[in-house]
């Protein structure tokens, strides 16, 4: 608005929006200082993420605490997480889904011999299935 109407001064525009000139200048200095701090924090996070790309937002401040203290930077946990969220730097959880059946493999697949067969009496058709588990059975010792 100021660029369109150069005849309006800062004082007039501040009164128009219900703010004082002092508040306007304090806010502009605050925004400039916080943007420098945020850029510094984000660069430190990128530096750590080179070595630990999956480090989450709760461990990062603990890891960066000595650097924050050396640079006199202070940020809370929630503000730090919000900063990472705004800059798309949060690490998303990887869903660990166990696959039990993968039929599209390269190995030999046996034909279905029971298709089209209708058993006439009980115990005429037996079927089994082998399910592989990724975990070995746990043995419990009792003393």
mmCIF file with all atom_site columns, C-alpha atoms in Angstrom, residues 4-121:
data_model
loop_
_atom_site.group_PDB
_atom_site.id
_atom_site.type_symbol
_atom_site.label_atom_id
_atom_site.label_alt_id
_atom_site.label_comp_id
_atom_site.label_asym_id
_atom_site.label_entity_id
_atom_site.label_seq_id
_atom_site.pdbx_PDB_ins_code
_atom_site.Cartn_x
_atom_site.Cartn_y
_atom_site.Cartn_z
_atom_site.occupancy
_atom_site.B_iso_or_equiv
_atom_site.pdbx_formal_charge
_atom_site.auth_seq_id
_atom_site.auth_comp_id
_atom_site.auth_asym_id
_atom_site.auth_atom_id
_atom_site.pdbx_PDB_model_num
ATOM 1   C CA . UNK A 1 4   ? 1.104   2.714   -4.377  1.00 0.00 ? 4   UNK A CA 1
ATOM 2   C CA . UNK A 1 5   ? 0.556   5.889   -2.359  1.00 0.00 ? 5   UNK A CA 1
ATOM 3   C CA . UNK A 1 6   ? 3.903   7.484   -1.595  1.00 0.00 ? 6   UNK A CA 1
ATOM 4   C CA . UNK A 1 7   ? 2.147   10.457  0.015   1.00 0.00 ? 7   UNK A CA 1
ATOM 5   C CA . UNK A 1 8   ? 1.241   8.377   3.088   1.00 0.00 ? 8   UNK A CA 1
ATOM 6   C CA . UNK A 1 9   ? 3.893   8.240   5.773   1.00 0.00 ? 9   UNK A CA 1
ATOM 7   C CA . UNK A 1 10  ? 4.678   5.445   8.171   1.00 0.00 ? 10  UNK A CA 1
ATOM 8   C CA . UNK A 1 11  ? 2.848   7.279   10.958  1.00 0.00 ? 11  UNK A CA 1
ATOM 9   C CA . UNK A 1 12  ? -0.345  7.538   8.868   1.00 0.00 ? 12  UNK A CA 1
ATOM 10  C CA . UNK A 1 13  ? -0.260  3.868   7.924   1.00 0.00 ? 13  UNK A CA 1
ATOM 11  C CA . UNK A 1 14  ? 0.384   2.778   11.509  1.00 0.00 ? 14  UNK A CA 1
ATOM 12  C CA . UNK A 1 15  ? -2.590  4.832   12.735  1.00 0.00 ? 15  UNK A CA 1
ATOM 13  C CA . UNK A 1 16  ? -4.721  3.321   9.968   1.00 0.00 ? 16  UNK A CA 1
ATOM 14  C CA . UNK A 1 17  ? -4.016  -0.189  11.307  1.00 0.00 ? 17  UNK A CA 1
ATOM 15  C CA . UNK A 1 18  ? -4.242  0.811   14.964  1.00 0.00 ? 18  UNK A CA 1
ATOM 16  C CA . UNK A 1 19  ? -0.548  0.423   15.776  1.00 0.00 ? 19  UNK A CA 1
ATOM 17  C CA . UNK A 1 20  ? 2.113   2.811   16.956  1.00 0.00 ? 20  UNK A CA 1
ATOM 18  C CA . UNK A 1 21  ? 5.188   3.630   14.916  1.00 0.00 ? 21  UNK A CA 1
ATOM 19  C CA . UNK A 1 22  ? 7.329   2.186   17.681  1.00 0.00 ? 22  UNK A CA 1
ATOM 20  C CA . UNK A 1 23  ? 5.459   -1.144  17.482  1.00 0.00 ? 23  UNK A CA 1
ATOM 21  C CA . UNK A 1 24  ? 5.948   -1.198  13.701  1.00 0.00 ? 24  UNK A CA 1
ATOM 22  C CA . UNK A 1 25  ? 9.718   -0.752  13.928  1.00 0.00 ? 25  UNK A CA 1
ATOM 23  C CA . UNK A 1 26  ? 10.078  -3.146  16.873  1.00 0.00 ? 26  UNK A CA 1
ATOM 24  C CA . UNK A 1 27  ? 8.190   -5.797  14.945  1.00 0.00 ? 27  UNK A CA 1
ATOM 25  C CA . UNK A 1 28  ? 10.351  -5.336  11.849  1.00 0.00 ? 28  UNK A CA 1
ATOM 26  C CA . UNK A 1 29  ? 13.536  -5.674  13.944  1.00 0.00 ? 29  UNK A CA 1
ATOM 27  C CA . UNK A 1 30  ? 12.085  -8.740  15.703  1.00 0.00 ? 30  UNK A CA 1
ATOM 28  C CA . UNK A 1 31  ? 11.187  -10.428 12.406  1.00 0.00 ? 31  UNK A CA 1
ATOM 29  C CA . UNK A 1 32  ? 14.673  -9.757  11.021  1.00 0.00 ? 32  UNK A CA 1
ATOM 30  C CA . UNK A 1 33  ? 16.376  -11.153 14.138  1.00 0.00 ? 33  UNK A CA 1
ATOM 31  C CA . UNK A 1 34  ? 14.197  -14.262 14.325  1.00 0.00 ? 34  UNK A CA 1
ATOM 32  C CA . UNK A 1 35  ? 14.673  -15.026 10.627  1.00 0.00 ? 35  UNK A CA 1
ATOM 33  C CA . UNK A 1 36  ? 18.462  -14.935 11.112  1.00 0.00 ? 36  UNK A CA 1
ATOM 34  C CA . UNK A 1 37  ? 18.135  -17.264 14.134  1.00 0.00 ? 37  UNK A CA 1
ATOM 35  C CA . UNK A 1 38  ? 15.839  -19.619 12.232  1.00 0.00 ? 38  UNK A CA 1
ATOM 36  C CA . UNK A 1 39  ? 18.220  -19.775 9.267   1.00 0.00 ? 39  UNK A CA 1
ATOM 37  C CA . UNK A 1 40  ? 21.103  -20.559 11.622  1.00 0.00 ? 40  UNK A CA 1
ATOM 38  C CA . UNK A 1 41  ? 19.132  -23.322 13.349  1.00 0.00 ? 41  UNK A CA 1
ATOM 39  C CA . UNK A 1 42  ? 18.061  -24.827 10.022  1.00 0.00 ? 42  UNK A CA 1
ATOM 40  C CA . UNK A 1 43  ? 21.638  -24.835 8.740   1.00 0.00 ? 43  UNK A CA 1
ATOM 41  C CA . UNK A 1 44  ? 22.782  -26.629 11.924  1.00 0.00 ? 44  UNK A CA 1
ATOM 42  C CA . UNK A 1 45  ? 20.003  -29.191 11.482  1.00 0.00 ? 45  UNK A CA 1
ATOM 43  C CA . UNK A 1 46  ? 21.011  -29.799 7.858   1.00 0.00 ? 46  UNK A CA 1
ATOM 44  C CA . UNK A 1 47  ? 24.602  -30.297 8.995   1.00 0.00 ? 47  UNK A CA 1
ATOM 45  C CA . UNK A 1 48  ? 23.574  -32.953 11.533  1.00 0.00 ? 48  UNK A CA 1
ATOM 46  C CA . UNK A 1 49  ? 21.177  -34.620 9.105   1.00 0.00 ? 49  UNK A CA 1
ATOM 47  C CA . UNK A 1 50  ? 24.055  -35.257 6.681   1.00 0.00 ? 50  UNK A CA 1
ATOM 48  C CA . UNK A 1 51  ? 25.417  -37.824 9.134   1.00 0.00 ? 51  UNK A CA 1
ATOM 49  C CA . UNK A 1 52  ? 22.096  -38.877 10.711  1.00 0.00 ? 52  UNK A CA 1
ATOM 50  C CA . UNK A 1 53  ? 19.327  -38.434 8.120   1.00 0.00 ? 53  UNK A CA 1
ATOM 51  C CA . UNK A 1 54  ? 16.637  -40.149 10.231  1.00 0.00 ? 54  UNK A CA 1
ATOM 52  C CA . UNK A 1 55  ? 17.290  -38.251 13.489  1.00 0.00 ? 55  UNK A CA 1
ATOM 53  C CA . UNK A 1 56  ? 13.995  -36.934 14.784  1.00 0.00 ? 56  UNK A CA 1
ATOM 54  C CA . UNK A 1 57  ? 12.919  -33.572 16.128  1.00 0.00 ? 57  UNK A CA 1
ATOM 55  C CA . UNK A 1 58  ? 13.207  -34.653 19.768  1.00 0.00 ? 58  UNK A CA 1
ATOM 56  C CA . UNK A 1 59  ? 16.822  -35.819 19.576  1.00 0.00 ? 59  UNK A CA 1
ATOM 57  C CA . UNK A 1 60  ? 18.072  -32.961 17.405  1.00 0.00 ? 60  UNK A CA 1
ATOM 58  C CA . UNK A 1 61  ? 17.909  -30.231 20.107  1.00 0.00 ? 61  UNK A CA 1
ATOM 59  C CA . UNK A 1 62  ? 19.764  -32.517 22.527  1.00 0.00 ? 62  UNK A CA 1
ATOM 60  C CA . UNK A 1 63  ? 22.454  -33.136 19.927  1.00 0.00 ? 63  UNK A CA 1
ATOM 61  C CA . UNK A 1 64  ? 22.686  -29.442 18.990  1.00 0.00 ? 64  UNK A CA 1
ATOM 62  C CA . UNK A 1 65  ? 22.553  -28.058 22.557  1.00 0.00 ? 65  UNK A CA 1
ATOM 63  C CA . UNK A 1 66  ? 26.315  -27.319 22.807  1.00 0.00 ? 66  UNK A CA 1
ATOM 64  C CA . UNK A 1 67  ? 26.230  -25.444 19.495  1.00 0.00 ? 67  UNK A CA 1
ATOM 65  C CA . UNK A 1 68  ? 23.111  -23.526 20.560  1.00 0.00 ? 68  UNK A CA 1
ATOM 66  C CA . UNK A 1 69  ? 24.808  -22.481 23.790  1.00 0.00 ? 69  UNK A CA 1
ATOM 67  C CA . UNK A 1 70  ? 27.994  -21.436 21.957  1.00 0.00 ? 70  UNK A CA 1
ATOM 68  C CA . UNK A 1 71  ? 25.943  -19.279 19.562  1.00 0.00 ? 71  UNK A CA 1
ATOM 69  C CA . UNK A 1 72  ? 23.605  -17.998 22.323  1.00 0.00 ? 72  UNK A CA 1
ATOM 70  C CA . UNK A 1 73  ? 20.542  -19.413 20.588  1.00 0.00 ? 73  UNK A CA 1
ATOM 71  C CA . UNK A 1 74  ? 17.515  -20.335 22.660  1.00 0.00 ? 74  UNK A CA 1
ATOM 72  C CA . UNK A 1 75  ? 14.517  -22.202 21.387  1.00 0.00 ? 75  UNK A CA 1
ATOM 73  C CA . UNK A 1 76  ? 11.965  -24.389 23.064  1.00 0.00 ? 76  UNK A CA 1
ATOM 74  C CA . UNK A 1 77  ? 11.042  -27.902 22.047  1.00 0.00 ? 77  UNK A CA 1
ATOM 75  C CA . UNK A 1 78  ? 7.665   -26.988 20.552  1.00 0.00 ? 78  UNK A CA 1
ATOM 76  C CA . UNK A 1 79  ? 9.033   -23.939 18.711  1.00 0.00 ? 79  UNK A CA 1
ATOM 77  C CA . UNK A 1 80  ? 11.847  -26.090 17.331  1.00 0.00 ? 80  UNK A CA 1
ATOM 78  C CA . UNK A 1 81  ? 9.409   -28.734 16.079  1.00 0.00 ? 81  UNK A CA 1
ATOM 79  C CA . UNK A 1 82  ? 7.183   -26.025 14.589  1.00 0.00 ? 82  UNK A CA 1
ATOM 80  C CA . UNK A 1 83  ? 10.208  -24.540 12.781  1.00 0.00 ? 83  UNK A CA 1
ATOM 81  C CA . UNK A 1 84  ? 11.063  -27.936 11.284  1.00 0.00 ? 84  UNK A CA 1
ATOM 82  C CA . UNK A 1 85  ? 7.404   -28.445 10.332  1.00 0.00 ? 85  UNK A CA 1
ATOM 83  C CA . UNK A 1 86  ? 7.197   -25.090 8.524   1.00 0.00 ? 86  UNK A CA 1
ATOM 84  C CA . UNK A 1 87  ? 10.333  -25.949 6.541   1.00 0.00 ? 87  UNK A CA 1
ATOM 85  C CA . UNK A 1 88  ? 9.261   -29.544 5.700   1.00 0.00 ? 88  UNK A CA 1
ATOM 86  C CA . UNK A 1 89  ? 12.149  -31.048 7.675   1.00 0.00 ? 89  UNK A CA 1
ATOM 87  C CA . UNK A 1 90  ? 10.274  -33.376 10.005  1.00 0.00 ? 90  UNK A CA 1
ATOM 88  C CA . UNK A 1 91  ? 11.136  -37.048 9.651   1.00 0.00 ? 91  UNK A CA 1
ATOM 89  C CA . UNK A 1 92  ? 8.091   -39.191 8.983   1.00 0.00 ? 92  UNK A CA 1
ATOM 90  C CA . UNK A 1 93  ? 7.705   -42.603 10.541  1.00 0.00 ? 93  UNK A CA 1
ATOM 91  C CA . UNK A 1 94  ? 8.345   -45.542 8.250   1.00 0.00 ? 94  UNK A CA 1
ATOM 92  C CA . UNK A 1 95  ? 5.548   -48.044 8.443   1.00 0.00 ? 95  UNK A CA 1
ATOM 93  C CA . UNK A 1 96  ? 6.858   -51.524 9.110   1.00 0.00 ? 96  UNK A CA 1
ATOM 94  C CA . UNK A 1 97  ? 4.418   -53.845 7.471   1.00 0.00 ? 97  UNK A CA 1
ATOM 95  C CA . UNK A 1 98  ? 5.253   -57.506 7.432   1.00 0.00 ? 98  UNK A CA 1
ATOM 96  C CA . UNK A 1 99  ? 4.591   -59.224 4.140   1.00 0.00 ? 99  UNK A CA 1
ATOM 97  C CA . UNK A 1 100 ? 3.397   -62.758 4.573   1.00 0.00 ? 100 UNK A CA 1
ATOM 98  C CA . UNK A 1 101 ? 2.787   -63.736 0.973   1.00 0.00 ? 101 UNK A CA 1
ATOM 99  C CA . UNK A 1 102 ? 4.630   -62.628 -2.135  1.00 0.00 ? 102 UNK A CA 1
ATOM 100 C CA . UNK A 1 103 ? 3.268   -64.614 -5.058  1.00 0.00 ? 103 UNK A CA 1
ATOM 101 C CA . UNK A 1 104 ? 4.998   -62.653 -7.793  1.00 0.00 ? 104 UNK A CA 1
ATOM 102 C CA . UNK A 1 105 ? 8.442   -64.194 -7.227  1.00 0.00 ? 105 UNK A CA 1
ATOM 103 C CA . UNK A 1 106 ? 10.824  -65.749 -9.760  1.00 0.00 ? 106 UNK A CA 1
ATOM 104 C CA . UNK A 1 107 ? 10.988  -69.221 -8.205  1.00 0.00 ? 107 UNK A CA 1
ATOM 105 C CA . UNK A 1 108 ? 8.938   -72.229 -9.246  1.00 0.00 ? 108 UNK A CA 1
ATOM 106 C CA . UNK A 1 109 ? 5.243   -72.049 -8.409  1.00 0.00 ? 109 UNK A CA 1
ATOM 107 C CA . UNK A 1 110 ? 3.305   -75.259 -8.024  1.00 0.00 ? 110 UNK A CA 1
ATOM 108 C CA . UNK A 1 111 ? -0.016  -75.637 -9.745  1.00 0.00 ? 111 UNK A CA 1
ATOM 109 C CA . UNK A 1 112 ? -3.268  -75.766 -7.816  1.00 0.00 ? 112 UNK A CA 1
ATOM 110 C CA . UNK A 1 113 ? -4.161  -79.450 -7.994  1.00 0.00 ? 113 UNK A CA 1
ATOM 111 C CA . UNK A 1 114 ? -7.456  -79.014 -6.134  1.00 0.00 ? 114 UNK A CA 1
ATOM 112 C CA . UNK A 1 115 ? -9.123  -76.699 -8.631  1.00 0.00 ? 115 UNK A CA 1
ATOM 113 C CA . UNK A 1 116 ? -12.151 -78.445 -10.089 1.00 0.00 ? 116 UNK A CA 1
ATOM 114 C CA . UNK A 1 117 ? -12.028 -81.311 -7.521  1.00 0.00 ? 117 UNK A CA 1
ATOM 115 C CA . UNK A 1 118 ? -15.060 -81.711 -5.289  1.00 0.00 ? 118 UNK A CA 1
ATOM 116 C CA . UNK A 1 119 ? -14.456 -84.207 -2.459  1.00 0.00 ? 119 UNK A CA 1
ATOM 117 C CA . UNK A 1 120 ? -17.235 -86.770 -2.100  1.00 0.00 ? 120 UNK A CA 1
ATOM 118 C CA . UNK A 1 121 ? -16.620 -87.602 1.582   1.00 0.00 ? 121 UNK A CA 1
#
